[in-house]
Short mmCIF file of N, CA and C in Angstrom, two decimals:
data_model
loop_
_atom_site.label_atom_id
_atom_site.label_comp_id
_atom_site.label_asym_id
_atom_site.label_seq_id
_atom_site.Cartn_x
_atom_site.Cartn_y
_atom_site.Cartn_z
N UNK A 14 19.58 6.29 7.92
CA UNK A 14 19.30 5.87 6.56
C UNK A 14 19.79 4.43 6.37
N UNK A 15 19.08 3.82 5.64
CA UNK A 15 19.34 1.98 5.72
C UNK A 15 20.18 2.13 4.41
N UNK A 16 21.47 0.64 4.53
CA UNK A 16 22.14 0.64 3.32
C UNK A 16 22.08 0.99 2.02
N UNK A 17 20.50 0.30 1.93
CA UNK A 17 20.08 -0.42 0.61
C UNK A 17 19.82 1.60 -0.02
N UNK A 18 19.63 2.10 0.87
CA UNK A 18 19.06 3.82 0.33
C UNK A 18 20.66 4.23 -0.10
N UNK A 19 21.84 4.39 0.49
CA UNK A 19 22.56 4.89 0.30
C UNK A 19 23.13 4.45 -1.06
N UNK A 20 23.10 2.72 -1.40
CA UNK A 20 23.72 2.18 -2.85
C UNK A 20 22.87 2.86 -3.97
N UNK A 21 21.46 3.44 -3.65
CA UNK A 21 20.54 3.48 -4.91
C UNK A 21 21.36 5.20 -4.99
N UNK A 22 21.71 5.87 -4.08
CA UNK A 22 22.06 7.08 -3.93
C UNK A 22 22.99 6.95 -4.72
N UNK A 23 24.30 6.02 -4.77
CA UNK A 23 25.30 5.91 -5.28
C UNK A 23 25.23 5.74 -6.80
N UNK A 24 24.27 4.70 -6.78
CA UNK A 24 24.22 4.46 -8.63
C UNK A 24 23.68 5.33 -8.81
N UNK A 25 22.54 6.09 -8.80
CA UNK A 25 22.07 7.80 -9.27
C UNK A 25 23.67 8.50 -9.81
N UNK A 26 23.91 8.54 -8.72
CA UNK A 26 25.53 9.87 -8.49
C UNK A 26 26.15 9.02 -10.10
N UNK A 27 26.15 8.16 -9.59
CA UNK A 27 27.76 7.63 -10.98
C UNK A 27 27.03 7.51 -12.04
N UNK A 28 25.33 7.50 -12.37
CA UNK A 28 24.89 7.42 -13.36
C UNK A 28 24.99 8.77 -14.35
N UNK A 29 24.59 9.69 -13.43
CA UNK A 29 25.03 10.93 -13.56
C UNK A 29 26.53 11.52 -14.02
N UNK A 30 27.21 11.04 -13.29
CA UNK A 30 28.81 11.13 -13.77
C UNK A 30 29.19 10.83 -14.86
N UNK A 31 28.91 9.59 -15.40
CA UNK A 31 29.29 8.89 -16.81
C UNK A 31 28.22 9.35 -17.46
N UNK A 32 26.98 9.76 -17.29
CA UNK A 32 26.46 10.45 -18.46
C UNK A 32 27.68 11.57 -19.29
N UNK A 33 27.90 12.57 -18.35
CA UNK A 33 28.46 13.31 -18.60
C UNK A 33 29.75 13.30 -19.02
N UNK A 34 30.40 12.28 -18.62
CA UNK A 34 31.71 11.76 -19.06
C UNK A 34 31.74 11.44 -20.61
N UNK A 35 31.20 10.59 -20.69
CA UNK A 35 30.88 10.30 -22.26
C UNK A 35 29.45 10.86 -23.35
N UNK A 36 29.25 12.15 -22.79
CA UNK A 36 28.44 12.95 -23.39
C UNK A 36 26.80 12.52 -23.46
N UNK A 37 26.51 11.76 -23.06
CA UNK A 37 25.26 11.03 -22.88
C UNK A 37 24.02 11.60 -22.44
N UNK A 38 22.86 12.04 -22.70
CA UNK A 38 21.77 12.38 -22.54
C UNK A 38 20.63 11.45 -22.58
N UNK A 39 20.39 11.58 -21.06
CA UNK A 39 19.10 10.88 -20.64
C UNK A 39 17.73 11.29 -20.63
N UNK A 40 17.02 10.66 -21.85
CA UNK A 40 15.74 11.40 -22.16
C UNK A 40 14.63 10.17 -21.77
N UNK A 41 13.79 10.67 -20.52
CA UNK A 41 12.78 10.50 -20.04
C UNK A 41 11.48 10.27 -21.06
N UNK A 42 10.88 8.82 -21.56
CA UNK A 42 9.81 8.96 -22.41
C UNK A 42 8.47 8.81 -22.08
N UNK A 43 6.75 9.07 -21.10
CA UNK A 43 6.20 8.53 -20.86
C UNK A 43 5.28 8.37 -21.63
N UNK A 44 4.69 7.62 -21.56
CA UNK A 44 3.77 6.99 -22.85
C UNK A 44 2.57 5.72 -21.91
N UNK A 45 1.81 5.69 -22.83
CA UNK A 45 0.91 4.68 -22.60
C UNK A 45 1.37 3.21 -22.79
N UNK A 46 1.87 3.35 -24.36
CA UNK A 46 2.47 1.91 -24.58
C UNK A 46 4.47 1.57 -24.74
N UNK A 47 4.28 0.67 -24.78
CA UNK A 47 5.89 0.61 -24.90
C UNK A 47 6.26 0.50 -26.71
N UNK A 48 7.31 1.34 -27.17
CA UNK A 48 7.66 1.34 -28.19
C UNK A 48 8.40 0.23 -28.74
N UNK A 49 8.49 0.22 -29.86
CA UNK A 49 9.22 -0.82 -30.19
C UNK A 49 10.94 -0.34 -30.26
N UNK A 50 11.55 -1.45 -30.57
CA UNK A 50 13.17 -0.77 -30.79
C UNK A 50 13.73 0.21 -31.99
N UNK A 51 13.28 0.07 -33.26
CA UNK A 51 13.07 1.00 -34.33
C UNK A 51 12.70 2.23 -33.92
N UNK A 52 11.27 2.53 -33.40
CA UNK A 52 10.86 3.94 -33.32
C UNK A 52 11.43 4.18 -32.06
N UNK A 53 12.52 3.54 -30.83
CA UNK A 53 12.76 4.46 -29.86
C UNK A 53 14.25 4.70 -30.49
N UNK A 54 14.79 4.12 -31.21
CA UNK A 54 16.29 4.44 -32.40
C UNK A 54 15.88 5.94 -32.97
N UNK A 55 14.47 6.20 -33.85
CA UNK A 55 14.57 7.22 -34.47
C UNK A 55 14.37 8.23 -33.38
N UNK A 56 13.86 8.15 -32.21
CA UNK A 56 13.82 9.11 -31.33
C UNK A 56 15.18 9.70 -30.53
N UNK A 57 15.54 8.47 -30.68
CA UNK A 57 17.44 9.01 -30.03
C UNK A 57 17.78 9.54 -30.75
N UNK A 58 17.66 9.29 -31.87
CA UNK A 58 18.40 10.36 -33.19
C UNK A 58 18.09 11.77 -33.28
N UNK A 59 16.78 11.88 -32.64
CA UNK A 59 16.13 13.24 -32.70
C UNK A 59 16.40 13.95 -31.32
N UNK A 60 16.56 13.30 -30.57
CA UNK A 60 17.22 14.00 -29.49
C UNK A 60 18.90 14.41 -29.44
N UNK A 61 19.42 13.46 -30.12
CA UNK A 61 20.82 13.59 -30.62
C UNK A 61 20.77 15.02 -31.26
N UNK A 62 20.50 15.35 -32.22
CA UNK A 62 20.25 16.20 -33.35
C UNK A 62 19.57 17.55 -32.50
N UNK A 63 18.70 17.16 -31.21
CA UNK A 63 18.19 18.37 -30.88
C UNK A 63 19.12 18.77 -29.94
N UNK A 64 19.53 17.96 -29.15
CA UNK A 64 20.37 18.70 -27.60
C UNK A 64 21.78 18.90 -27.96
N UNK A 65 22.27 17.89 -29.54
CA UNK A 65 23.97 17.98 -29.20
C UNK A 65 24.81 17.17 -28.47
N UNK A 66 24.14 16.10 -28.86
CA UNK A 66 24.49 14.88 -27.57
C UNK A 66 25.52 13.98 -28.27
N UNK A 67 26.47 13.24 -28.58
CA UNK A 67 27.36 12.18 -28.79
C UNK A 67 26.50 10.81 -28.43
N UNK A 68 26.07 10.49 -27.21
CA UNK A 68 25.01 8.99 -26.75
C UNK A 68 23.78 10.03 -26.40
N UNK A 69 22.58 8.74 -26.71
CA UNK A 69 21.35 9.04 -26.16
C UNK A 69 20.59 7.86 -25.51
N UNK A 70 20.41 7.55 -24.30
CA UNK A 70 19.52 6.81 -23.40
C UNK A 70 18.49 7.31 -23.15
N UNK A 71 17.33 6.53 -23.36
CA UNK A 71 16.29 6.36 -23.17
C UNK A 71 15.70 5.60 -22.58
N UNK A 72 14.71 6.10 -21.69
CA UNK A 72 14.45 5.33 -20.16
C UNK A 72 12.47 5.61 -20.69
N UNK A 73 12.02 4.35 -20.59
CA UNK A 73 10.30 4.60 -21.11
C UNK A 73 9.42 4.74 -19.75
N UNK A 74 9.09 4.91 -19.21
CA UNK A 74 8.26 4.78 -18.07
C UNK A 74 6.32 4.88 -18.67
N UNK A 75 5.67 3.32 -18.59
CA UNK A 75 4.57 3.64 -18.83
C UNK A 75 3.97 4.22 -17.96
N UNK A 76 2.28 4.74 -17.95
CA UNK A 76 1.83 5.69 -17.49
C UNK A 76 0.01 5.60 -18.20
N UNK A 77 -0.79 4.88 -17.98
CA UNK A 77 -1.86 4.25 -18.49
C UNK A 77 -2.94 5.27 -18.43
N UNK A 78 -2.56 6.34 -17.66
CA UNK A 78 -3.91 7.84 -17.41
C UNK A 78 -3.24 8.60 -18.67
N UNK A 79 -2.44 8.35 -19.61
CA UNK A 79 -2.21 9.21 -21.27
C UNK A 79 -3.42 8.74 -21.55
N UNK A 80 -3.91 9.78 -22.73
CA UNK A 80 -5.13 9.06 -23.21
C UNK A 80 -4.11 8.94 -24.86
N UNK A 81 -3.20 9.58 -25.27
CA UNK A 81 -2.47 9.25 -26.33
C UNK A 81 -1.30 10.11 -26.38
N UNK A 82 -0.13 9.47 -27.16
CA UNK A 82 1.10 10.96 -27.61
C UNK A 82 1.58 10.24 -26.78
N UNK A 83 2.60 11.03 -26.32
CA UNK A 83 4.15 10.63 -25.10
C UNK A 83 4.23 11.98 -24.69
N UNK A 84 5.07 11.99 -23.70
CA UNK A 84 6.17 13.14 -22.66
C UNK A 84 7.18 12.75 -22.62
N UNK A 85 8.24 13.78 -23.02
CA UNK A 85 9.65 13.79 -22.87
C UNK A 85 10.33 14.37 -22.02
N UNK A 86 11.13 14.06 -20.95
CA UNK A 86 11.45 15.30 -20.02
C UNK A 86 13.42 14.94 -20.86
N UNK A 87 13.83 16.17 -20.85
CA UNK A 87 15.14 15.89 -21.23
C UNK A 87 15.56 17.07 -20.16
N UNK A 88 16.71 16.64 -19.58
CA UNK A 88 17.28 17.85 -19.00
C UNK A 88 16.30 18.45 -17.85
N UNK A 89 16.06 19.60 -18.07
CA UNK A 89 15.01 20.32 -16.71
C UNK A 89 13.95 21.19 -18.16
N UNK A 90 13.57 20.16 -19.24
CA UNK A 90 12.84 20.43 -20.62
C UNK A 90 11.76 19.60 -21.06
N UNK A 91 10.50 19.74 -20.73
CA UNK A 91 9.30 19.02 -21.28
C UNK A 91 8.99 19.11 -22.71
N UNK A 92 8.56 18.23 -23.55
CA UNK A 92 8.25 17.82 -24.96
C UNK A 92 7.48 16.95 -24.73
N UNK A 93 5.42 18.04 -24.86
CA UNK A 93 4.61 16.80 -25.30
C UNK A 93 4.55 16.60 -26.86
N UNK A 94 4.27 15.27 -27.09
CA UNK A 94 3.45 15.31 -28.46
C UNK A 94 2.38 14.33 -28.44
#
């Protein structure tokens, strides 16, 4: 296995760690377009409010074959709308 695989291994691991350290939930958004900063605020809030979370990160990954709506993966938990 080449270096550069083992550091990306590493930041995964500790990303993971300090999620959990400081209560943090990483919610997966895919979408067609990119949101603005307002509506991805009210969405942390709603994930806050749904899972029980203290922090909420949000990671957007576009995805141009949506024909509309988003996907949420939170946890091992899908949310289309």
């Amino acid at each position: 296995m080449k270096r550069i695989g083992l550091v990306k291994d590493i930041v995964k691991e500790f990303e993971l760690f300090y999620n959990k350290l400081t209560n943090t939930e990483l919610a997966i958004m895919i979408s067609v377009v990119l949101l603005e900063s307002q509506h991805l605020a009210q969405i942390a809030k709603g994930v806050q409010r749904l899972m029980g979370a203290k922090n909420v990160r949000i990671k957007t990954v576009l995805d141009p074959s949506f024909v509309a709506g988003c996907l949420f993966k939170l946890r091992a938990s899908r949310f289309r709308t």
